[in-house]
Short mmCIF file of C-alpha atoms and ligand atoms in Angstrom, two decimals:
data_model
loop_
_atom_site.label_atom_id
_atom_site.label_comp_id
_atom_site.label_asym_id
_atom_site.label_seq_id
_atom_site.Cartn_x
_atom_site.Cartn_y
_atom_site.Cartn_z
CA UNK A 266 0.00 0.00 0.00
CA UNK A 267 1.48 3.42 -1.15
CA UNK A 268 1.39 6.15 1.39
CA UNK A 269 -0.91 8.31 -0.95
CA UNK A 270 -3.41 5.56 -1.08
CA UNK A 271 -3.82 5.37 3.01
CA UNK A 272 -4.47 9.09 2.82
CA UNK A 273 -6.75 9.11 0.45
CA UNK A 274 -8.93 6.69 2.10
CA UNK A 275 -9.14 9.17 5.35
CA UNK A 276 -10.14 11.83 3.36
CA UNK A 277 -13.81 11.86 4.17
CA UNK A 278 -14.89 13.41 7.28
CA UNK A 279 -16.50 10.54 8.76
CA UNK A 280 -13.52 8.02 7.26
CA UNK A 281 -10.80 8.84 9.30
CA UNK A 282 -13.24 8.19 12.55
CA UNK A 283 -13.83 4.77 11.15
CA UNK A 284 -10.82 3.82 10.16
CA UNK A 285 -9.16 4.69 13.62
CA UNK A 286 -12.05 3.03 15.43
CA UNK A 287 -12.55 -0.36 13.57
CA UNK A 288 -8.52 -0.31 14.64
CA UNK A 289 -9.41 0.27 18.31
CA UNK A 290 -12.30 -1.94 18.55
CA UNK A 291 -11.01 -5.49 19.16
CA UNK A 292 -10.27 -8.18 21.25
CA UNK A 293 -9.52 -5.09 24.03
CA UNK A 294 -13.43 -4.61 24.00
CA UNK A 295 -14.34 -8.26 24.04
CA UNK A 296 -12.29 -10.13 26.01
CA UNK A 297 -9.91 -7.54 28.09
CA UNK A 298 -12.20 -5.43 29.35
CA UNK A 299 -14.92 -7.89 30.03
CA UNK A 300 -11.79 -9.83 31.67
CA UNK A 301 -10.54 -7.03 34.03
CA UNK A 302 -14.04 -5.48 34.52
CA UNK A 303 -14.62 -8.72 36.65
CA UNK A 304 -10.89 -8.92 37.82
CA UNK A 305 -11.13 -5.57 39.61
CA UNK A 306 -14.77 -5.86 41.26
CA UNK A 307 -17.31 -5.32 38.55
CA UNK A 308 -19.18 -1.96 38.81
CA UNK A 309 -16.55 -0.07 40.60
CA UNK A 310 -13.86 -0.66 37.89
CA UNK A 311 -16.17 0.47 35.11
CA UNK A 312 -16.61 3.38 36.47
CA UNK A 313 -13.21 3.87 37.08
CA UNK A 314 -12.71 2.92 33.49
CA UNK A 315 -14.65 5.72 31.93
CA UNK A 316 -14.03 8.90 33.74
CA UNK A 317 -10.22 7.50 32.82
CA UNK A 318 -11.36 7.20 29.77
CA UNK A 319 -13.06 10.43 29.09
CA UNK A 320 -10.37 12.71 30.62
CA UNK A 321 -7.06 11.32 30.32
CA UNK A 322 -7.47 8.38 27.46
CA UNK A 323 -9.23 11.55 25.37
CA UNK A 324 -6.43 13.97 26.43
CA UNK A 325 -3.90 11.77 25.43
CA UNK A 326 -5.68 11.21 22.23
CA UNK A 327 -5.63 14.25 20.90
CA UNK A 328 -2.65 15.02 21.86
CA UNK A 329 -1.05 11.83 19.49
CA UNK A 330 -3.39 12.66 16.52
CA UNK A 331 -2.22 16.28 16.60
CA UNK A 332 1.36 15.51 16.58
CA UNK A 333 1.09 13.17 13.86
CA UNK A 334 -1.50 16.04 11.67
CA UNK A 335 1.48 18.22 12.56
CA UNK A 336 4.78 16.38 11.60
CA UNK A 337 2.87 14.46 8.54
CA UNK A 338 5.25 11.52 9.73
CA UNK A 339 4.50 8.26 11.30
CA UNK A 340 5.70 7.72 15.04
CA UNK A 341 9.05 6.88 14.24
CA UNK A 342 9.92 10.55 12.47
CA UNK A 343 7.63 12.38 14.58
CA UNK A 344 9.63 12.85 17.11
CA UNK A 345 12.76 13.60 16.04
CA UNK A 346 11.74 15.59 13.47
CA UNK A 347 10.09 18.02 16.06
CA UNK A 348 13.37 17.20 18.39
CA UNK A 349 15.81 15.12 17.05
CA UNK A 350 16.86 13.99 21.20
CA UNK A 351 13.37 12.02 21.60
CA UNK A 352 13.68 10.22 18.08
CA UNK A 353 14.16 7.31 20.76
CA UNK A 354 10.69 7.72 22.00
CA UNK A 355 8.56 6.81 18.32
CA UNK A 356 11.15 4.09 18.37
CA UNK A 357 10.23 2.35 21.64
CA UNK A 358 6.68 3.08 20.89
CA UNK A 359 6.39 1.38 17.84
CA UNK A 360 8.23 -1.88 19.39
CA UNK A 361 5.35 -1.71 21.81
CA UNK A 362 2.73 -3.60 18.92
CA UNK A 363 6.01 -6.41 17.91
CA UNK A 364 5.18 -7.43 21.69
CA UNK A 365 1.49 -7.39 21.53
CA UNK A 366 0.81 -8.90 18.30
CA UNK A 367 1.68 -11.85 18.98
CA UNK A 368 0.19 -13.13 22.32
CA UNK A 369 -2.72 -11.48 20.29
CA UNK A 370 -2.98 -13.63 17.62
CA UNK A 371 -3.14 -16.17 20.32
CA UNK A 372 -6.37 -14.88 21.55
CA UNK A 373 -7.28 -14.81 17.93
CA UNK A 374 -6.08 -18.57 17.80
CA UNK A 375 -8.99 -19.58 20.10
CA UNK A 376 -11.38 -17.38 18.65
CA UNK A 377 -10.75 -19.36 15.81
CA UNK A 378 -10.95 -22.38 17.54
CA UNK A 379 -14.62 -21.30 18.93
CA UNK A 380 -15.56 -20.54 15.42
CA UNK A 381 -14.52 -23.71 14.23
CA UNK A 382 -15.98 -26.25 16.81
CA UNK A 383 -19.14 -24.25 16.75
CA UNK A 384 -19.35 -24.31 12.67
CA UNK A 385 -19.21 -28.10 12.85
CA UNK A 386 -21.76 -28.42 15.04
CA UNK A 387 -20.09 -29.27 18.49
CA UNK A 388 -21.20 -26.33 20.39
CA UNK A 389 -21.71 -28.86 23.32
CA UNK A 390 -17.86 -29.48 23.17
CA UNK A 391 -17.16 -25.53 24.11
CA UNK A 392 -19.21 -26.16 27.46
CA UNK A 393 -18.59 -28.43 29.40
CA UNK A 394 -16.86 -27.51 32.60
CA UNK A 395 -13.07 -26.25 32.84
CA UNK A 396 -13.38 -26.35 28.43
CA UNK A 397 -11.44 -23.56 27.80
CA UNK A 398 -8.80 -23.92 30.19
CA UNK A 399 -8.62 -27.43 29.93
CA UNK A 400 -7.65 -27.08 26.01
CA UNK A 401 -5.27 -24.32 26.37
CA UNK A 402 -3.23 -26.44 28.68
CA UNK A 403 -3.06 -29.16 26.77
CA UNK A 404 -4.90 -31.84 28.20
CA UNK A 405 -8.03 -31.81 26.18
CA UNK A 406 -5.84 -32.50 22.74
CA UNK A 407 -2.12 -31.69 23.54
CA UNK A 408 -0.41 -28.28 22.66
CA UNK A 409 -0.69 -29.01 18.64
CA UNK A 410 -4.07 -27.78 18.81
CA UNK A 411 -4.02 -24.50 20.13
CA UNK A 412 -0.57 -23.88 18.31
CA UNK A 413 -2.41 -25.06 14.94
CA UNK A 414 -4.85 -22.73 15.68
CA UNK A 415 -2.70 -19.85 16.65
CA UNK A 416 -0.95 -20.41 13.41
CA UNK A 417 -4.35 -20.04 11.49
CA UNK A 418 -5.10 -16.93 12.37
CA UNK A 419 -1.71 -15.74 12.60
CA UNK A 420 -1.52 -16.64 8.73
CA UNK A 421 -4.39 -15.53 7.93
CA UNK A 422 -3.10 -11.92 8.99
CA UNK A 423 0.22 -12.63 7.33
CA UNK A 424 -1.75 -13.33 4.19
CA UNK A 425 -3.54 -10.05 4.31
CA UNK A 426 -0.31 -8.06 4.78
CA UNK A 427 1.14 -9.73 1.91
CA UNK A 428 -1.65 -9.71 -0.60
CA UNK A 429 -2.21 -5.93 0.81
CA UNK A 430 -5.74 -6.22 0.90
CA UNK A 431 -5.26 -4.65 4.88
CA UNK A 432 -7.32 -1.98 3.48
CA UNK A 433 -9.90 -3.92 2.17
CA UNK A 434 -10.26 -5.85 5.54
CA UNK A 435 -10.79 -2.80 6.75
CA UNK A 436 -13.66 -1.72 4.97
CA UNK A 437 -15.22 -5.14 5.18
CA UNK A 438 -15.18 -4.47 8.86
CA UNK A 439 -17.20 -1.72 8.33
CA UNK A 440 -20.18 -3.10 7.39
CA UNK A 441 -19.08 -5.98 9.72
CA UNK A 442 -18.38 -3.91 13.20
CA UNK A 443 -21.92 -2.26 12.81
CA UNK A 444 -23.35 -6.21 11.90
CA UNK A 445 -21.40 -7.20 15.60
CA UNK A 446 -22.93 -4.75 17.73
CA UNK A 447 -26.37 -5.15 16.33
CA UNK A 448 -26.04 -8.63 17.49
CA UNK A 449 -24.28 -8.09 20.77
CA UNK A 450 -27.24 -6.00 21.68
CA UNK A 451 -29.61 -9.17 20.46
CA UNK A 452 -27.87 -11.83 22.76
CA UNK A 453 -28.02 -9.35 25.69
CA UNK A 454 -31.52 -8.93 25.00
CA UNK A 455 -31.89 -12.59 25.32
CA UNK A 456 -30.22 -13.14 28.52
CA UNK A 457 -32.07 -10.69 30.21
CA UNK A 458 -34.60 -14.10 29.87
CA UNK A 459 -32.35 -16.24 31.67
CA UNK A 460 -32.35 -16.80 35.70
CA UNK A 461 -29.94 -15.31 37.76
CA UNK A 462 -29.17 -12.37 35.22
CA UNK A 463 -29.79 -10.00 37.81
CA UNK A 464 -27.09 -10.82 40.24
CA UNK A 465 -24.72 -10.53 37.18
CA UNK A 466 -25.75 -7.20 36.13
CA UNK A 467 -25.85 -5.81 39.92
CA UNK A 468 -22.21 -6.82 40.07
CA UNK A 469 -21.51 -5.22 36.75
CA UNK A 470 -23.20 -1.93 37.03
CA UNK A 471 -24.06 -1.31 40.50
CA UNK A 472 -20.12 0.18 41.65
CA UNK A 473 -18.82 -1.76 45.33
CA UNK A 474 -16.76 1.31 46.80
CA UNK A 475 -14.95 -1.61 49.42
CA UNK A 476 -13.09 -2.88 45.91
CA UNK A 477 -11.49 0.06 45.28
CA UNK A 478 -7.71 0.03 45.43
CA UNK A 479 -5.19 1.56 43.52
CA UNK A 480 -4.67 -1.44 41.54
CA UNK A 481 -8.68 -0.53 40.11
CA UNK A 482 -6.47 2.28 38.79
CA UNK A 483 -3.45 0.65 37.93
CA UNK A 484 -5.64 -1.83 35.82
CA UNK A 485 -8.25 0.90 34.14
CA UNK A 486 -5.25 2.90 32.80
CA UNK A 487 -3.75 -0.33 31.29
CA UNK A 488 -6.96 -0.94 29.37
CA UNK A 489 -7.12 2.36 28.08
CA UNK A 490 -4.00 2.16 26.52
CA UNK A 491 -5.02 -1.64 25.39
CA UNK A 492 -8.61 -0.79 23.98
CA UNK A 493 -7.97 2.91 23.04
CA UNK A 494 -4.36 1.89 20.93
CA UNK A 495 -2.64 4.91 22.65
CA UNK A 496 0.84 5.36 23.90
CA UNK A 497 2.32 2.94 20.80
CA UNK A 498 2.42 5.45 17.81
CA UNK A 499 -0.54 4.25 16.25
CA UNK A 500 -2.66 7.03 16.66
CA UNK A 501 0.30 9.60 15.43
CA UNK A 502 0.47 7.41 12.48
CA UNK A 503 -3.33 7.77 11.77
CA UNK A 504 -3.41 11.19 12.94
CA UNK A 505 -0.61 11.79 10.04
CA UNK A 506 -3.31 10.69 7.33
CA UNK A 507 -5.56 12.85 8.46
CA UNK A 508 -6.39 16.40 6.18
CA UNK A 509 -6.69 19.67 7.96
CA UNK A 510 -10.02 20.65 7.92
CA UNK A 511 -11.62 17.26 9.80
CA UNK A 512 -11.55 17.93 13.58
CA UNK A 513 -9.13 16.31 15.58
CA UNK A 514 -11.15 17.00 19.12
CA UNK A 515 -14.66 15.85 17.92
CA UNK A 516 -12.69 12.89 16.11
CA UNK A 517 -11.03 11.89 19.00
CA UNK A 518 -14.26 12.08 21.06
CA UNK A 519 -16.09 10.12 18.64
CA UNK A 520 -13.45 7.37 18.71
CA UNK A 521 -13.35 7.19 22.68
CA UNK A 522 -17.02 7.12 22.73
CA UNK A 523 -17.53 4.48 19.87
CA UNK A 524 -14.34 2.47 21.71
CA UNK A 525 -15.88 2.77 25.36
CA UNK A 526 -19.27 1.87 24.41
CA UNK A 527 -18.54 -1.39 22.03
CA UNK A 528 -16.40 -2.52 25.49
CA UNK A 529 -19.45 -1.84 28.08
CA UNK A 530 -21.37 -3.53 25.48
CA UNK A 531 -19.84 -6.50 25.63
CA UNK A 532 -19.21 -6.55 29.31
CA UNK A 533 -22.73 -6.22 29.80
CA UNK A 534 -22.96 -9.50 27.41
CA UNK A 535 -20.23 -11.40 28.70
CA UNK A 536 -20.02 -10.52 32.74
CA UNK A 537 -24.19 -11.71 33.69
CA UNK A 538 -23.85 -14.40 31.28
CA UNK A 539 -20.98 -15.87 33.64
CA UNK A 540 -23.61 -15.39 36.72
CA UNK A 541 -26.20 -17.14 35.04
CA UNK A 542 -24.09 -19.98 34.55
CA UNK A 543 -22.56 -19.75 38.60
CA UNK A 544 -19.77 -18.99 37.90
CA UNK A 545 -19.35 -15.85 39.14
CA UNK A 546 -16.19 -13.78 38.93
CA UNK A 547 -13.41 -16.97 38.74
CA UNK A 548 -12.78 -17.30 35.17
CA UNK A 549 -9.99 -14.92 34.58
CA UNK A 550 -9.11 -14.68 30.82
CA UNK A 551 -10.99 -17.22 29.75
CA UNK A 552 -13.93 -15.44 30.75
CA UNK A 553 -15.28 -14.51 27.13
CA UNK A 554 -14.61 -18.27 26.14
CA UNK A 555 -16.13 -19.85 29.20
CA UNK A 556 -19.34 -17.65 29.69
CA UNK A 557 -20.91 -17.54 26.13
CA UNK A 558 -21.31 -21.13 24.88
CA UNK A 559 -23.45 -22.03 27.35
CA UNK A 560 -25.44 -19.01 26.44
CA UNK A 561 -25.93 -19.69 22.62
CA UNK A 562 -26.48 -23.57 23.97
CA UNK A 563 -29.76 -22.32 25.33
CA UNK A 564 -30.65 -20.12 22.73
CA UNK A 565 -33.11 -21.31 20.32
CA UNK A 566 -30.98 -21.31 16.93
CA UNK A 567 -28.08 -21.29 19.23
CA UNK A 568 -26.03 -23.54 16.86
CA UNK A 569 -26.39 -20.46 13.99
CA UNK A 570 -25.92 -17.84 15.91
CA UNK A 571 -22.71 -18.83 17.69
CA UNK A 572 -20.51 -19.56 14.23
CA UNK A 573 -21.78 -15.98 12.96
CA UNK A 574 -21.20 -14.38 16.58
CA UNK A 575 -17.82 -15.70 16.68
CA UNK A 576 -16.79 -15.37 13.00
CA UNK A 577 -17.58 -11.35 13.91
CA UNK A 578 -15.75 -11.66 16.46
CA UNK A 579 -12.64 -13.45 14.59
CA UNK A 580 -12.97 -9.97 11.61
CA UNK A 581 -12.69 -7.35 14.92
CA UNK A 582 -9.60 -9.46 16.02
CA UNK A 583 -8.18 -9.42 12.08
CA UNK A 584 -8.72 -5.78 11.47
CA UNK A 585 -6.73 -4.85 14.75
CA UNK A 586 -3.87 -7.64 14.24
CA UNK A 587 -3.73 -6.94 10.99
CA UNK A 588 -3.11 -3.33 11.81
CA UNK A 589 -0.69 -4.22 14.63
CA UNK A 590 1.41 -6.59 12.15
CA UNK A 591 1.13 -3.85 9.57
CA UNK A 592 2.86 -0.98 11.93
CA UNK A 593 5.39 -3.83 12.91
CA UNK A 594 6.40 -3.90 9.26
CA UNK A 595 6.31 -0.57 8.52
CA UNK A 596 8.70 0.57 11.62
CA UNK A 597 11.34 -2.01 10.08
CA UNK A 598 10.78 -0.16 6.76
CA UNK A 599 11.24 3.22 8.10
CA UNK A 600 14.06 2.41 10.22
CA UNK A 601 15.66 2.18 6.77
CA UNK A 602 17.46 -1.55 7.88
CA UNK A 603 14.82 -3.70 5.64
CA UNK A 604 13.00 -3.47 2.31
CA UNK A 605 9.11 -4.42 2.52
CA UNK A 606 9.31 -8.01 1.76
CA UNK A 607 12.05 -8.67 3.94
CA UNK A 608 10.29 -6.46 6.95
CA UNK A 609 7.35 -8.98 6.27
CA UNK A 610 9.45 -12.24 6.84
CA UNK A 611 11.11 -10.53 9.68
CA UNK A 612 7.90 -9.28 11.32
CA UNK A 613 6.67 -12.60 10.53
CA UNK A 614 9.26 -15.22 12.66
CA UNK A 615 9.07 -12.42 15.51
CA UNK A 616 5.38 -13.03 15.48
CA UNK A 617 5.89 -16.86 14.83
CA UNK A 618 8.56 -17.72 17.25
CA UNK A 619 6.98 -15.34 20.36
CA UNK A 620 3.99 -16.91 19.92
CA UNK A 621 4.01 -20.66 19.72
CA UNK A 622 6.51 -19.21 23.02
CA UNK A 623 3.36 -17.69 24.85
CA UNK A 624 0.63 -21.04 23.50
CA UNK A 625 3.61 -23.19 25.01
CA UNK A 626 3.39 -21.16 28.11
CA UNK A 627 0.35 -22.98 29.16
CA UNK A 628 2.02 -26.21 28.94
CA UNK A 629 5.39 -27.03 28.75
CA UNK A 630 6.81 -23.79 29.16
CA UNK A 631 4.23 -22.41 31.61
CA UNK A 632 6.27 -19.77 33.92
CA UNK A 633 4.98 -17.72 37.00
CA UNK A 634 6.88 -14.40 38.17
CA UNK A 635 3.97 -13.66 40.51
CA UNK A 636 1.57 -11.26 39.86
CA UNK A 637 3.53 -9.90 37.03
CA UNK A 638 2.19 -13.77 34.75
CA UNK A 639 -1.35 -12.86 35.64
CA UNK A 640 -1.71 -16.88 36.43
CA UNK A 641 -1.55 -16.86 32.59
CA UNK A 642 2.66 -17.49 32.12
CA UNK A 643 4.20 -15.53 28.70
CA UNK A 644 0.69 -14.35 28.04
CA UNK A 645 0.35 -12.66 31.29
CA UNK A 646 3.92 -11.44 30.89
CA UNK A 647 3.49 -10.12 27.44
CA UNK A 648 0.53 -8.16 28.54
CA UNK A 649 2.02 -6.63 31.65
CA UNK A 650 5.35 -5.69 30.12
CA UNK A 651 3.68 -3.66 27.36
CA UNK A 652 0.41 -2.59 28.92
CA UNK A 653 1.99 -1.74 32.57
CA UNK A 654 5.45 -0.90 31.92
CA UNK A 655 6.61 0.20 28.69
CA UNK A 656 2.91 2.04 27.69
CA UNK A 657 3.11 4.31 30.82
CA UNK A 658 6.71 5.17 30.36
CA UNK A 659 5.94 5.90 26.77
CA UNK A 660 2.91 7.61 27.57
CA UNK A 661 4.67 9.93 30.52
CA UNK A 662 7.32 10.97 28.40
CA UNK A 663 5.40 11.88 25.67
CA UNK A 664 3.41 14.44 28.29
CA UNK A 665 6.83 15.51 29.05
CA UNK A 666 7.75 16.20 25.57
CA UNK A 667 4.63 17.85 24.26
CA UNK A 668 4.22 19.66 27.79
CA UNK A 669 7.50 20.99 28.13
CA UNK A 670 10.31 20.40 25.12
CA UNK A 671 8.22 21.24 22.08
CA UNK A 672 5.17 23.12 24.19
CA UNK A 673 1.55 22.63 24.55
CA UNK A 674 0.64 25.26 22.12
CA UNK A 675 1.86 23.72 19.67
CA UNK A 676 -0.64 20.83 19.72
CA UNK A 677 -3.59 23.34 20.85
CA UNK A 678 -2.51 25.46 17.79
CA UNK A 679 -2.81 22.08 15.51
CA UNK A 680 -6.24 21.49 17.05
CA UNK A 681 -7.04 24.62 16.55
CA UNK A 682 -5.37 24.59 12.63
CA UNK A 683 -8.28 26.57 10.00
CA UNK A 684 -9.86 28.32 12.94
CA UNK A 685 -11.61 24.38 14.18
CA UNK A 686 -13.23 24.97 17.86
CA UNK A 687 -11.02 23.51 20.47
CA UNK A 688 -13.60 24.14 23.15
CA UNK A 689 -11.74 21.54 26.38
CA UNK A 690 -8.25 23.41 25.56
CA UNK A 691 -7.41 24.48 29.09
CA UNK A 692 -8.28 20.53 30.68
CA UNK A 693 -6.03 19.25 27.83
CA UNK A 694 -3.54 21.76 28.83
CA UNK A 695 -3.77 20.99 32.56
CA UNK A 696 -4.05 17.22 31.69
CA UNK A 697 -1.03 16.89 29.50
CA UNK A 698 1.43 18.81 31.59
CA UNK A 699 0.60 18.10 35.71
CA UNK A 700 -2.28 15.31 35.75
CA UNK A 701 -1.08 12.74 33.44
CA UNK A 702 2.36 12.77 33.78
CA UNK A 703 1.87 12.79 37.75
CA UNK A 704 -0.89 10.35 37.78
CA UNK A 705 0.96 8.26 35.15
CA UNK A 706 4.32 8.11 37.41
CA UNK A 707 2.16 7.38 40.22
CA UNK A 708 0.84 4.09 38.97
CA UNK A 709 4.14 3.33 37.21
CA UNK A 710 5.89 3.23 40.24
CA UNK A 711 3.33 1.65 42.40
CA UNK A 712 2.26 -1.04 39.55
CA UNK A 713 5.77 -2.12 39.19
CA UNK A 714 6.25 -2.49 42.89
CA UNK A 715 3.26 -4.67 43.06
CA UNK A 716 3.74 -6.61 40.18
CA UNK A 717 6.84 -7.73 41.25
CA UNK A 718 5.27 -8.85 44.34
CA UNK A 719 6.98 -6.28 46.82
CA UNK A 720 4.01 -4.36 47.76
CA UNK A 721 0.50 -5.38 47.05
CA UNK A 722 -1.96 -2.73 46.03
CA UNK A 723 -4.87 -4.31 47.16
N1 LIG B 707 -7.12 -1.54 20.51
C1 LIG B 707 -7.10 -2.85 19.99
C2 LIG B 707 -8.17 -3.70 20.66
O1 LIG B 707 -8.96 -3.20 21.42
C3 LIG B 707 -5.79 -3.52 20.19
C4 LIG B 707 -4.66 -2.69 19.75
C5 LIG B 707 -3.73 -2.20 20.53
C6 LIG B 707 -4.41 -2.28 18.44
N2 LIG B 707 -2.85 -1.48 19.76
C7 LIG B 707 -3.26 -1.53 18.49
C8 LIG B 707 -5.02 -2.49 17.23
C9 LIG B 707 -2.73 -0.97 17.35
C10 LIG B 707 -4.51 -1.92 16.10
C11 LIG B 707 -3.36 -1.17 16.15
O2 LIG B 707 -8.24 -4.85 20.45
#
């Protein structure tokens, strides 16, 4: 894909919003935050989760789009070109997504899975008890499944990024995303039917204060990172496509409130569906695999509407690995060390090798560091080091940078570019130089402590 060809397809008004949002919405929505939501207490953590959300996910946000609209460059140049001292920051960013994508396509492995068992009729399979975490360990049909099936999907984005049809996935998802939600909204309809709901949906929406801790926190700002794709250069890549006269603050709101809603969404599906089934809080990250089977079991039609539930499922997952894979490739290909084809191979065995590593962490290879694994060995890892370490560092210094080296008014003036309405200027302002960078050391510090086990948050 040329670089004129992504720009033109943000050149609507409305396009640019999509195309940055059917990036966001993914597996963060459907099985992170549903997973974390019930990790951290239910009601209180959603909360949490979107006044985080709506200040500081927003804030940061616009402040990535602008600086991308500004320097025209991806994340790599972006930074350097404005100072050429913090080139070193779009460079650690944009290693962030070569850690995520894999343990990703993972997730996207058992989606795959789900689709699959469902398709051939064995819906029955995907419930009984302990299922899910009975096959990711190996015991159901020994680690060659669930590598097989991480290799599927990983090929199938591999296959995308080489045939270059990323774009049309993209717009595919479009009609697809919309297709999702409509349906999410028709299962939740339907469980509202079932017993129990109601003790589900009271844990869900109705906020306990005696679960707050700062690890409610600690975990919200990690998903907003996750779900929202901040703090890894994506969004200053988008935000580089994007012409002047579309408006980066309404953009950015639109994205954080299309992004925020799909994930209460499917909490709201995913969380009472678990109660109905009494099981409570206790499935950890298998909690979108373990809670809906049973569901569509009951349903009548059940066996048609799980393949086409999780087969929309399996196109949000593509869209955002594709796009993940596609900025891991394109950060070899800027950093001038490897032509196109040979970034793809490279991304490629990176992706490969660190993921069969992470399936094999459930079996052979399984590893616990403490709180730091999440109980889930390279997975867990994986998704602390990027989404509680490196994320906030990356995400503090580029407060730093905007806030002090280059200067806030330089964003608000980019905002502001053909005399658009930038009407929250002042929060942003206070946001990106004290809050964020305060808060954001805060939890840094703390988190670390506590996922190494020396001080528990909770
Ligand atoms: N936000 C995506 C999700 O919710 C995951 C993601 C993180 C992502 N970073 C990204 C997707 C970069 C595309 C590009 O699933």
């Amino acid at each position: 894909m040329s670089e004129n060809e992504s720009r033109a397809s943000f050149s609507g008004k409305v396009g640019f919003v999509l195309a940055a949002s059917a990036s966001a919405v993914g597996l963060g929505n459907l099985w992170r935050f549903p997973y974390l939501t019930s990790h951290y207490g239910g009601g209180i953590f959603v909360i949490i989760y979107i006044i985080l959300a709506l200040t500081f996910g927003f804030s940061l946000m616009i402040a990535e789009v602008a600086l991308g609209r500004k320097t025209g460059k991806s994340c790599i140049s972006a930074f350097g070109d404005l100072c050429s001292k913090y080139k070193w920051i779009g460079i650690v960013a944009a290693l962030i997504p070569l850690l995520i994508v894999p343990y990703y396509c993972v997730i996207g492995g058992w989606v795959t899975k789900w689709l699959a068992t469902s398709a051939i009729g064995q819906l029955d399979t995907l419930t009984e008890s302990g299922y899910w975490w009975n096959y990711i360990t190996g015991e159901i049909s020994g680690m060659a499944d669930p590598t097989i099936w991480f290799l599927v999907f990983a090929a199938l984005c591999i296959g995308c990024i080489v045939l270059g049809v990323d774009r049309g996935i993209e717009r595919l998802s479009k009609i697809l995303m919309p297709l999702l939600l409509i349906m999410m909204i028709g299962i939740i309809i339907y469980e509202f039917t079932l017993p129990n709901i109601w003790d589900g949906v009271n844990f869900y929406l109705n906020p306990d204060v005696s679960k707050l801790s700062a690890g409610t926190f600690l975990g919200a700002i990690s998903q907003i990172f996750y779900s929202m794709s901040l703090a890894m250069g994506i969004m200053i890549t988008y935000g580089s496509y994007m012409k002047k006269d579309v408006s980066i603050e309404r953009s950015a709101r639109n994205i954080s409130a299309i992004d925020t809603s799909v994930a209460i969404l499917a909490g709201l599906m995913i969380i009472p569906a678990a109660f109905t089934q009494g099981l409570g809080d206790s499935s950890g990250m298998g909690l979108m695999f373990v809670a809906l089977p049973q569901v569509f079991e009951s349903m009548p039609a059940g066996e048609i509407v799980a393949p086409i539930f999780y087969l929309l499922v399996l196109f949000a997952a593509m869209t955002s690995a594709v796009s993940l894979l596609e900025t891991v490739v394109s950060v070899f290909v800027d950093m001038k060390k490897a032509r196109r084809k040979q970034s793809i191979m490279i991304s490629s065995i990176i992706l490969i090798v660190l993921g069969v590593i992470t399936v094999l962490g459930f079996g052979p290879l399984m590893i616990d560091i403490g709180p730091f694994s999440q109980g889930a060995g390279w997975l867990g890892i994986f998704d602390s080091i990027t989404n509680s370490v490196l994320m906030p560092i990356i995400a503090i210094v580029t407060c730093i940078f905007i806030g002090y080296v280059i200067k806030v008014t330089v964003i608000t003036d980019e905002v502001k570019a053909e005399g658009m309405a930038f009407r929250f200027e002042k929060p942003f302002t206070v946001m990106i130089k004290y809050v964020c960078p305060v808060l954001l050391t805060f939890m840094l510090v703390f988190g670390l402590l506590d996922l190494f086990g020396i001080f528990s948050l909770y």
